Coordinates of C-alpha atoms and ligand atoms in Angstrom, one line a residue:
M1 CA 0.0 0.0 0.0
T2 CA 1.3 3.5 -0.8
F3 CA 0.8 6.4 1.5
I4 CA 0.8 9.8 0.0
S5 CA 1.7 12.3 2.7
K6 CA 0.0 15.7 2.3
T7 CA 2.2 18.7 2.4
P8 CA 1.5 20.7 5.6
T9 CA -0.5 23.7 4.5
V10 CA -0.9 27.1 6.2
G11 CA -3.6 29.7 5.6
F12 CA -2.6 33.3 5.9
V13 CA -4.5 36.5 6.5
S14 CA -2.6 39.8 6.7
L15 CA -4.2 43.1 7.9
G16 CA -2.8 46.6 8.5
C17 CA -0.1 48.9 7.1
P18 CA 2.9 48.2 4.8
K19 CA 5.0 47.5 7.9
A20 CA 2.7 44.7 8.9
G21 CA 2.8 43.5 5.3
S22 CA 6.5 43.4 5.5
D23 CA 6.4 41.2 8.6
A24 CA 3.9 38.9 6.7
E25 CA 6.3 38.6 3.8
L26 CA 9.1 37.4 6.1
I27 CA 6.8 34.8 7.7
L28 CA 5.5 33.6 4.3
T29 CA 9.0 33.4 2.9
R30 CA 10.2 31.3 5.8
L31 CA 7.2 29.0 5.6
R32 CA 7.8 28.4 1.9
A33 CA 11.6 28.0 2.6
E34 CA 10.7 25.2 5.1
G35 CA 8.4 23.5 2.6
Y36 CA 5.0 24.5 3.8
E37 CA 2.3 25.2 1.3
I38 CA 0.3 28.4 1.5
S39 CA -3.4 28.3 0.8
P40 CA -6.0 31.0 0.3
S41 CA -8.6 28.7 1.8
H42 CA -9.0 28.4 5.6
E43 CA -10.9 25.0 5.1
E44 CA -8.1 23.5 3.1
S45 CA -5.3 24.6 5.5
D46 CA -3.9 22.7 8.5
L47 CA -3.7 25.9 10.5
V48 CA -4.2 29.6 9.9
I49 CA -1.9 32.5 10.8
V50 CA -3.7 35.9 11.3
N51 CA -1.4 38.9 11.1
T52 CA -3.3 41.6 13.0
C53 CA -3.4 45.4 13.2
G54 CA -4.2 47.1 16.5
F55 CA -3.8 50.8 15.6
I56 CA -7.3 52.2 15.9
E57 CA -10.6 50.8 17.2
A58 CA -11.8 49.9 13.7
A59 CA -8.6 47.9 13.0
V60 CA -8.9 46.0 16.3
E61 CA -12.5 45.0 15.3
E62 CA -11.5 43.9 11.8
S63 CA -8.6 41.9 13.3
L64 CA -10.9 40.2 15.9
D65 CA -13.4 39.4 13.2
A66 CA -10.7 37.9 11.0
I67 CA -9.5 35.7 13.9
G68 CA -13.1 34.6 14.6
E69 CA -13.6 33.7 10.9
A70 CA -10.4 31.7 10.8
L71 CA -11.5 29.8 14.0
A72 CA -14.9 29.1 12.6
E73 CA -13.6 27.8 9.3
N74 CA -10.4 26.0 10.5
G75 CA -10.2 25.9 14.3
K76 CA -6.3 26.1 14.5
V77 CA -5.2 29.7 14.6
I78 CA -2.0 31.5 15.5
V79 CA -2.3 35.3 16.0
T80 CA 0.6 37.7 15.4
G81 CA 1.0 41.4 14.7
C82 CA 0.2 44.6 16.6
L83 CA -3.0 43.5 18.2
G84 CA -1.1 40.5 19.7
A85 CA 1.0 43.0 21.7
K86 CA -2.1 44.5 23.3
G87 CA -2.3 42.5 26.5
D88 CA -5.2 40.0 26.6
T89 CA -7.4 41.5 24.0
V90 CA -7.1 38.5 21.6
R91 CA -7.3 35.8 24.3
T92 CA -10.3 37.5 26.0
A93 CA -12.2 37.6 22.7
H94 CA -11.0 34.3 21.3
P95 CA -9.7 32.0 24.1
S96 CA -9.2 29.0 21.8
V97 CA -6.4 30.5 19.6
L98 CA -3.3 28.3 19.6
A99 CA -0.8 31.1 20.3
V100 CA -0.5 34.9 20.3
T101 CA 2.7 36.9 19.5
G102 CA 3.4 40.6 19.0
P103 CA 4.6 42.2 15.7
H104 CA 8.0 41.5 14.1
A105 CA 8.2 38.0 15.8
L106 CA 9.2 35.7 13.0
E107 CA 11.1 33.2 15.1
E108 CA 8.3 33.1 17.7
V109 CA 5.6 32.5 15.1
M110 CA 7.7 29.8 13.4
G111 CA 8.2 28.1 16.8
H112 CA 4.4 28.0 17.2
V113 CA 3.9 26.7 13.7
H114 CA 6.5 23.9 14.3
R115 CA 4.8 22.9 17.5
H116 CA 1.3 22.6 16.0
L117 CA 2.2 21.6 12.4
P118 CA 5.6 19.9 12.2
K119 CA 7.6 21.0 9.1
P120 CA 8.0 18.6 6.2
H121 CA 11.0 16.3 6.4
D122 CA 12.9 17.5 3.3
P123 CA 12.1 21.1 2.4
Y124 CA 13.1 22.2 -1.1
A125 CA 14.5 25.6 -0.2
D126 CA 15.4 26.3 -3.8
L127 CA 11.7 26.5 -4.6
V128 CA 11.7 29.8 -2.9
P129 CA 12.5 32.8 -5.1
A130 CA 15.5 34.8 -3.9
Q131 CA 13.3 37.9 -3.4
G132 CA 11.1 35.9 -1.0
I133 CA 7.3 35.8 -1.1
R134 CA 5.8 39.2 -1.7
L135 CA 2.2 40.4 -1.1
T136 CA 2.6 43.3 -3.5
P137 CA 2.4 43.0 -7.4
T138 CA 5.7 41.8 -8.9
H139 CA 6.8 45.3 -10.1
F140 CA 6.9 47.2 -6.8
A141 CA 7.9 46.2 -3.3
Y142 CA 8.2 47.6 0.2
L143 CA 11.6 47.5 1.8
K144 CA 11.5 47.8 5.6
I145 CA 14.8 49.2 6.9
S146 CA 14.1 49.3 10.6
E147 CA 11.5 48.3 13.2
G148 CA 10.2 50.2 16.2
C149 CA 10.5 53.8 17.1
N150 CA 12.3 56.0 19.7
H151 CA 9.7 58.8 19.7
G152 CA 6.7 59.2 21.9
C153 CA 3.9 60.9 19.8
T154 CA 1.0 61.1 22.3
F155 CA -1.6 59.8 19.8
C156 CA 0.4 56.7 18.9
I157 CA 1.0 53.4 20.6
I158 CA 3.4 51.9 18.1
P159 CA 6.5 52.3 20.3
A160 CA 4.6 50.3 23.0
L161 CA 3.6 47.7 20.5
R162 CA 6.8 47.4 18.4
G163 CA 9.5 48.6 20.9
P164 CA 12.4 51.0 20.3
L165 CA 14.2 51.6 17.0
V166 CA 16.1 48.6 15.7
S167 CA 17.8 49.2 12.3
R168 CA 18.5 46.4 10.0
P169 CA 22.2 46.2 9.0
V170 CA 22.6 48.0 5.7
G171 CA 24.3 44.9 4.1
D172 CA 21.1 42.9 4.7
V173 CA 18.8 45.6 3.4
L174 CA 20.9 46.0 0.2
A175 CA 21.0 42.3 -0.3
E176 CA 17.2 42.2 -0.1
A177 CA 16.9 45.1 -2.5
E178 CA 19.3 43.5 -5.0
N179 CA 17.3 40.3 -5.0
L180 CA 14.1 42.4 -5.6
A181 CA 15.7 44.3 -8.5
R182 CA 17.0 41.0 -10.0
A183 CA 13.5 39.5 -9.8
G184 CA 12.0 42.4 -11.9
V185 CA 10.9 44.8 -9.2
R186 CA 10.9 48.3 -10.8
E187 CA 10.0 50.4 -7.7
I188 CA 11.3 50.1 -4.1
L189 CA 9.3 51.9 -1.4
V190 CA 11.6 52.4 1.6
I191 CA 9.6 52.2 4.8
A192 CA 10.1 52.3 8.6
Q193 CA 8.3 54.0 11.5
D194 CA 10.9 56.8 11.1
T195 CA 13.0 56.4 8.0
S196 CA 15.1 59.5 8.8
A197 CA 16.3 57.8 12.0
Y198 CA 17.8 54.8 10.2
G199 CA 21.1 53.7 11.8
V200 CA 20.9 56.0 14.8
D201 CA 20.7 52.9 17.1
L202 CA 23.7 51.4 15.4
K203 CA 25.7 54.6 15.6
Y204 CA 25.7 54.5 11.8
R205 CA 28.0 51.4 11.9
T206 CA 29.8 50.4 8.7
H207 CA 28.7 47.1 7.2
F208 CA 29.6 45.4 4.0
W209 CA 27.7 44.9 0.8
G210 CA 29.3 43.1 -2.2
G211 CA 32.7 43.5 -0.4
R212 CA 32.3 47.3 -0.2
P213 CA 32.0 49.2 3.1
V214 CA 28.6 51.1 3.5
K215 CA 27.5 53.1 6.5
T216 CA 24.1 52.2 8.1
R217 CA 22.7 55.7 7.3
L218 CA 19.9 57.0 5.1
K219 CA 22.1 58.9 2.7
E220 CA 24.5 56.0 2.1
L221 CA 21.6 53.6 1.8
C222 CA 19.9 55.7 -0.9
E223 CA 23.2 56.1 -2.8
A224 CA 23.6 52.3 -2.9
L225 CA 19.9 51.7 -3.8
S226 CA 20.3 54.1 -6.7
S227 CA 22.8 51.8 -8.4
F228 CA 19.9 49.4 -9.3
G229 CA 18.5 51.8 -11.9
I230 CA 14.9 51.5 -10.6
W231 CA 12.6 53.9 -8.8
V232 CA 13.4 54.4 -5.1
R233 CA 10.8 56.2 -3.0
L234 CA 11.1 57.4 0.6
H235 CA 8.2 57.2 3.0
Y236 CA 7.8 58.3 6.7
V237 CA 10.6 60.8 6.8
Y238 CA 10.7 63.5 9.5
P239 CA 11.9 67.1 8.7
Y240 CA 15.3 66.8 10.5
P241 CA 18.2 68.9 9.1
S242 CA 20.0 65.6 8.2
V243 CA 17.3 64.9 5.6
D244 CA 18.7 67.8 3.6
D245 CA 21.6 65.3 2.7
V246 CA 19.3 63.1 0.6
I247 CA 17.7 65.9 -1.4
P248 CA 20.7 66.3 -3.7
L249 CA 20.4 62.6 -4.6
M250 CA 16.8 63.5 -5.8
A251 CA 18.1 66.5 -7.8
E252 CA 20.7 64.2 -9.5
G253 CA 17.9 61.7 -10.4
K254 CA 19.4 59.0 -8.3
I255 CA 16.3 58.4 -6.2
L256 CA 12.7 59.7 -6.9
P257 CA 12.2 63.4 -6.0
Y258 CA 9.5 62.4 -3.6
L259 CA 9.3 62.8 0.1
D260 CA 6.5 61.5 2.4
V261 CA 6.8 63.6 5.5
P262 CA 3.9 63.1 8.0
F263 CA 3.8 66.7 9.4
Q264 CA 0.4 66.0 11.2
H265 CA -0.1 69.7 12.1
A266 CA 1.3 73.2 11.8
S267 CA 0.4 74.9 15.1
P268 CA 3.4 74.7 17.4
R269 CA 1.1 74.4 20.3
I270 CA -0.6 71.3 18.9
L271 CA 2.7 69.8 17.6
Q272 CA 4.0 70.1 21.1
A273 CA 1.0 68.4 22.6
M274 CA 1.4 65.7 20.0
K275 CA 5.2 65.5 20.9
R276 CA 6.1 65.2 17.3
P277 CA 9.7 64.5 16.2
A278 CA 11.3 67.7 14.8
S279 CA 8.4 69.8 15.9
A280 CA 10.7 72.7 16.6
E281 CA 11.8 72.9 13.0
N282 CA 10.5 75.7 10.9
M283 CA 8.7 73.6 8.3
L284 CA 8.1 76.2 5.7
E285 CA 11.8 77.2 5.7
R286 CA 12.8 73.5 5.4
I287 CA 10.4 73.0 2.5
A288 CA 11.7 76.1 0.8
K289 CA 15.3 74.8 1.2
W290 CA 14.3 71.3 -0.2
R291 CA 12.7 73.0 -3.2
E292 CA 15.8 75.2 -3.7
I293 CA 18.0 72.1 -3.9
C294 CA 15.5 70.0 -6.0
P295 CA 12.8 72.2 -7.6
E296 CA 10.8 69.2 -8.9
I297 CA 10.5 67.6 -5.4
V298 CA 7.0 66.2 -4.6
I299 CA 6.1 66.5 -1.0
R300 CA 3.4 64.3 0.4
S301 CA 2.1 64.6 4.0
T302 CA -0.7 63.6 6.4
F303 CA -2.5 65.7 9.0
I304 CA -4.8 65.1 11.9
T305 CA -7.7 67.5 12.5
G306 CA -9.4 67.9 15.9
F307 CA -6.6 66.8 18.1
P308 CA -7.4 67.4 21.8
G309 CA -7.0 71.1 22.5
E310 CA -7.1 72.2 18.9
T311 CA -8.9 75.6 18.7
D312 CA -10.3 77.5 15.7
A313 CA -7.0 79.5 15.7
D314 CA -4.8 76.4 15.6
F315 CA -6.9 75.0 12.8
E316 CA -6.7 78.3 10.9
Q317 CA -2.9 78.1 11.3
L318 CA -2.9 74.7 9.8
I319 CA -5.0 75.9 6.8
Q320 CA -2.6 78.9 6.3
F321 CA 0.4 76.5 6.4
L322 CA -1.2 74.4 3.6
E323 CA -1.9 77.5 1.5
E324 CA 1.7 78.6 1.9
A325 CA 3.4 75.2 1.7
R326 CA 1.4 74.1 -1.4
L327 CA 2.2 70.5 -0.8
D328 CA 1.6 68.1 -3.7
R329 CA -0.2 65.3 -1.9
V330 CA -2.1 65.4 1.3
G331 CA -4.1 62.9 3.4
A332 CA -6.1 63.9 6.5
F333 CA -7.7 62.1 9.4
A334 CA -10.2 63.3 11.9
Y335 CA -8.6 62.6 15.3
S336 CA -9.8 59.3 16.7
P337 CA -8.7 58.2 20.2
V338 CA -6.5 55.1 20.2
D339 CA -6.8 52.8 23.2
G340 CA -3.8 53.2 25.4
A341 CA -2.5 56.5 23.9
R342 CA -1.5 59.3 26.2
A343 CA -3.4 61.9 24.1
N344 CA -6.6 60.4 25.6
D345 CA -5.8 62.2 28.8
L346 CA -5.4 65.6 27.2
P347 CA -8.2 68.1 27.7
G348 CA -10.2 69.9 25.0
L349 CA -11.2 67.1 22.6
P350 CA -13.4 68.8 19.9
P351 CA -16.7 67.1 19.3
E352 CA -16.7 64.4 16.6
T353 CA -18.6 66.6 14.1
V354 CA -16.1 69.4 14.5
R355 CA -13.1 67.0 13.9
E356 CA -14.8 65.7 10.8
D357 CA -15.9 69.1 9.5
R358 CA -12.3 70.4 9.8
R359 CA -11.0 67.3 8.0
R360 CA -13.4 68.0 5.1
W361 CA -12.5 71.7 5.0
L362 CA -8.8 70.9 4.9
M363 CA -9.2 68.4 2.1
Q364 CA -11.3 71.0 0.2
V365 CA -8.5 73.5 0.5
Q366 CA -5.9 70.9 -0.6
E367 CA -8.0 69.7 -3.5
D368 CA -7.8 73.2 -5.2
I369 CA -4.0 73.3 -4.6
S370 CA -3.7 69.8 -6.0
A371 CA -5.8 70.6 -9.1
D372 CA -3.6 73.7 -9.8
K373 CA -0.4 71.7 -9.5
L374 CA -1.7 68.9 -11.7
A375 CA -3.0 71.3 -14.4
A376 CA 0.5 72.8 -14.6
K377 CA 1.7 69.4 -15.9
I378 CA -0.5 69.5 -19.0
D379 CA 1.6 69.2 -22.2
S380 CA 4.7 68.0 -20.3
V381 CA 6.3 64.7 -21.0
I382 CA 6.8 62.5 -17.9
E383 CA 7.9 59.1 -17.0
V384 CA 5.3 56.6 -15.7
L385 CA 5.4 53.0 -14.4
V386 CA 2.5 50.8 -15.7
D387 CA 0.5 49.2 -12.9
E388 CA -2.5 47.6 -14.7
V389 CA -3.5 46.7 -18.3
D390 CA -6.9 45.4 -19.1
E391 CA -9.6 45.7 -21.8
E392 CA -10.6 49.1 -20.5
G393 CA -7.2 50.6 -20.8
T394 CA -3.8 51.1 -19.1
I395 CA -3.3 52.6 -15.7
A396 CA 0.1 53.9 -14.6
R397 CA 1.7 56.1 -12.0
S398 CA 4.1 59.0 -12.3
Q399 CA 7.1 59.6 -10.1
A400 CA 4.8 61.8 -8.0
D401 CA 2.4 59.0 -7.1
A402 CA 3.1 56.3 -4.5
P403 CA 1.0 53.1 -5.0
E404 CA -2.4 53.0 -3.2
I405 CA -2.2 56.5 -1.6
D406 CA -1.6 59.0 -4.4
G407 CA -3.0 59.6 -7.8
L408 CA -3.0 57.7 -11.1
V409 CA -2.1 58.4 -14.7
Y410 CA -4.8 57.0 -17.1
L411 CA -3.3 56.3 -20.6
D412 CA -5.2 56.6 -23.8
G413 CA -4.5 55.0 -27.2
H414 CA -3.4 51.6 -28.6
F415 CA 0.1 50.5 -27.6
A416 CA 1.8 47.5 -26.1
A417 CA 2.5 47.7 -22.4
A418 CA 2.6 45.4 -19.4
P419 CA 2.7 46.0 -15.7
G420 CA 6.2 47.0 -14.7
D421 CA 7.0 48.8 -18.0
F422 CA 8.4 52.3 -17.9
L423 CA 6.8 54.6 -20.5
Q424 CA 7.2 58.2 -21.5
V425 CA 3.9 60.0 -21.8
R426 CA 2.5 63.4 -22.7
V427 CA 0.0 64.7 -20.2
V428 CA -3.2 65.8 -22.0
D429 CA -5.6 66.5 -19.1
A430 CA -5.8 66.6 -15.3
D431 CA -8.4 66.7 -12.5
H432 CA -8.0 67.1 -8.8
H433 CA -6.0 63.9 -8.2
D434 CA -5.2 62.2 -11.5
L435 CA -3.6 62.8 -14.8
Y436 CA -4.6 61.7 -18.3
A437 CA -1.9 61.1 -20.9
E438 CA -0.9 59.5 -24.2
P439 CA 2.3 57.5 -24.7
V440 CA 5.1 59.0 -26.7
G441 CA 7.9 56.5 -26.0
Q442 CA 9.1 53.4 -24.2
G443 CA 11.6 53.2 -21.4
R444 CA 12.8 55.8 -18.9
V445 CA 13.0 59.5 -19.6
N446 CA 16.8 60.4 -19.8
A447 CA 17.8 56.8 -19.2
Ligands
SF4_1 S1 7.2 58.8 15.1 FE1 5.4 59.1 16.4 S2 3.7 58.4 15.1 FE2 5.5 57.6 14.2 S3 5.7 55.5 15.1 FE3 7.0 56.9 16.3 S4 5.6 57.5 18.0 FE4 4.3 56.7 16.4

């Protein structure tokens, strides 16, 4: 009689931000490296891992629901991610889960997997692509350079969930980026809780990449990443003077002229109450300096309206800042209390309707600025990266657009293109967020 042993199969659900997605990719990569199958179906899996988010109340509920669903459909569930770090929340709601870990806990998660679903005897590690298993489309990828955060913003519980800053050695980061570029990734999105702090904990120690010494510091990392000839985009950067060092790399075309700087507010009083990093910097002066060094720089930011203590005058100051700064891309959130955050103890929380009205007003102001800035691009030739091609047309992004959070470039006409292609296009129209264009050439502009 022949026995056919079934390959141990793991179901996987990942919720939350790109940083959580990056943790998920590490776990999936290790699972495949050890020979486990990954299945989209809870019923067909031997156990399910749920990677949770615990940032705001809605995310907590979504995570608890996902765990409940996995328990109902499979019964064997390991929970990891930010919600796992929040005391007994998971065990109180779902006492039957097999194990709970916090975020960034690859070894711990794998330990629980091995305990409940022994790994196959002879794993074929070479079945795993060198770039690992990715949750993003094949042409762009997030590159997490550090974990944790040394700041103490009063609205945020990430330092409590993820611990202090731990930078990855630059050699490891570059080896991962190199594998991604070799595998066809055309855009790398550099992420961390605070990208500008990269290497501070390691005192900018020198590591080696391809036999060459490289300092564990943002500027040196960006220089090295630029050698792959693909788009490199920086997210979650704070306006420290040291960031000025990477702007010339943007001016020279080595990395994208794009900076995602979460300013969150413009009133010094509110920034102080938020305890934001670099809150004492004069932001308008710093932006002016960046534009002087790299006139085409695109600045993206996020803001919170209705933070505890925000008065009409504070909000007016924020609007004035937006009108003067004329940022390219802006997202706004009405303040929502996060369980465990110190801001909950601050007095003067504006009513929910005021918080939301201010958010809408801010977005209205920004929409006009955005429409003006995009209209100025009409008739210019820009470089885009194709994201999607189907029977309805081709959708791409310009250097000014990060995936999922910024605008799109809709392409008209008949031409051959596939996701991951670089095209040169002429902009023919614009609205508040997106551009409309027609292709004029293949490949990168000035490549
Ligand atoms: S910088 Fe502030 S908002 Fe960002 S992770 Fe650190 S504490 Fe949270």
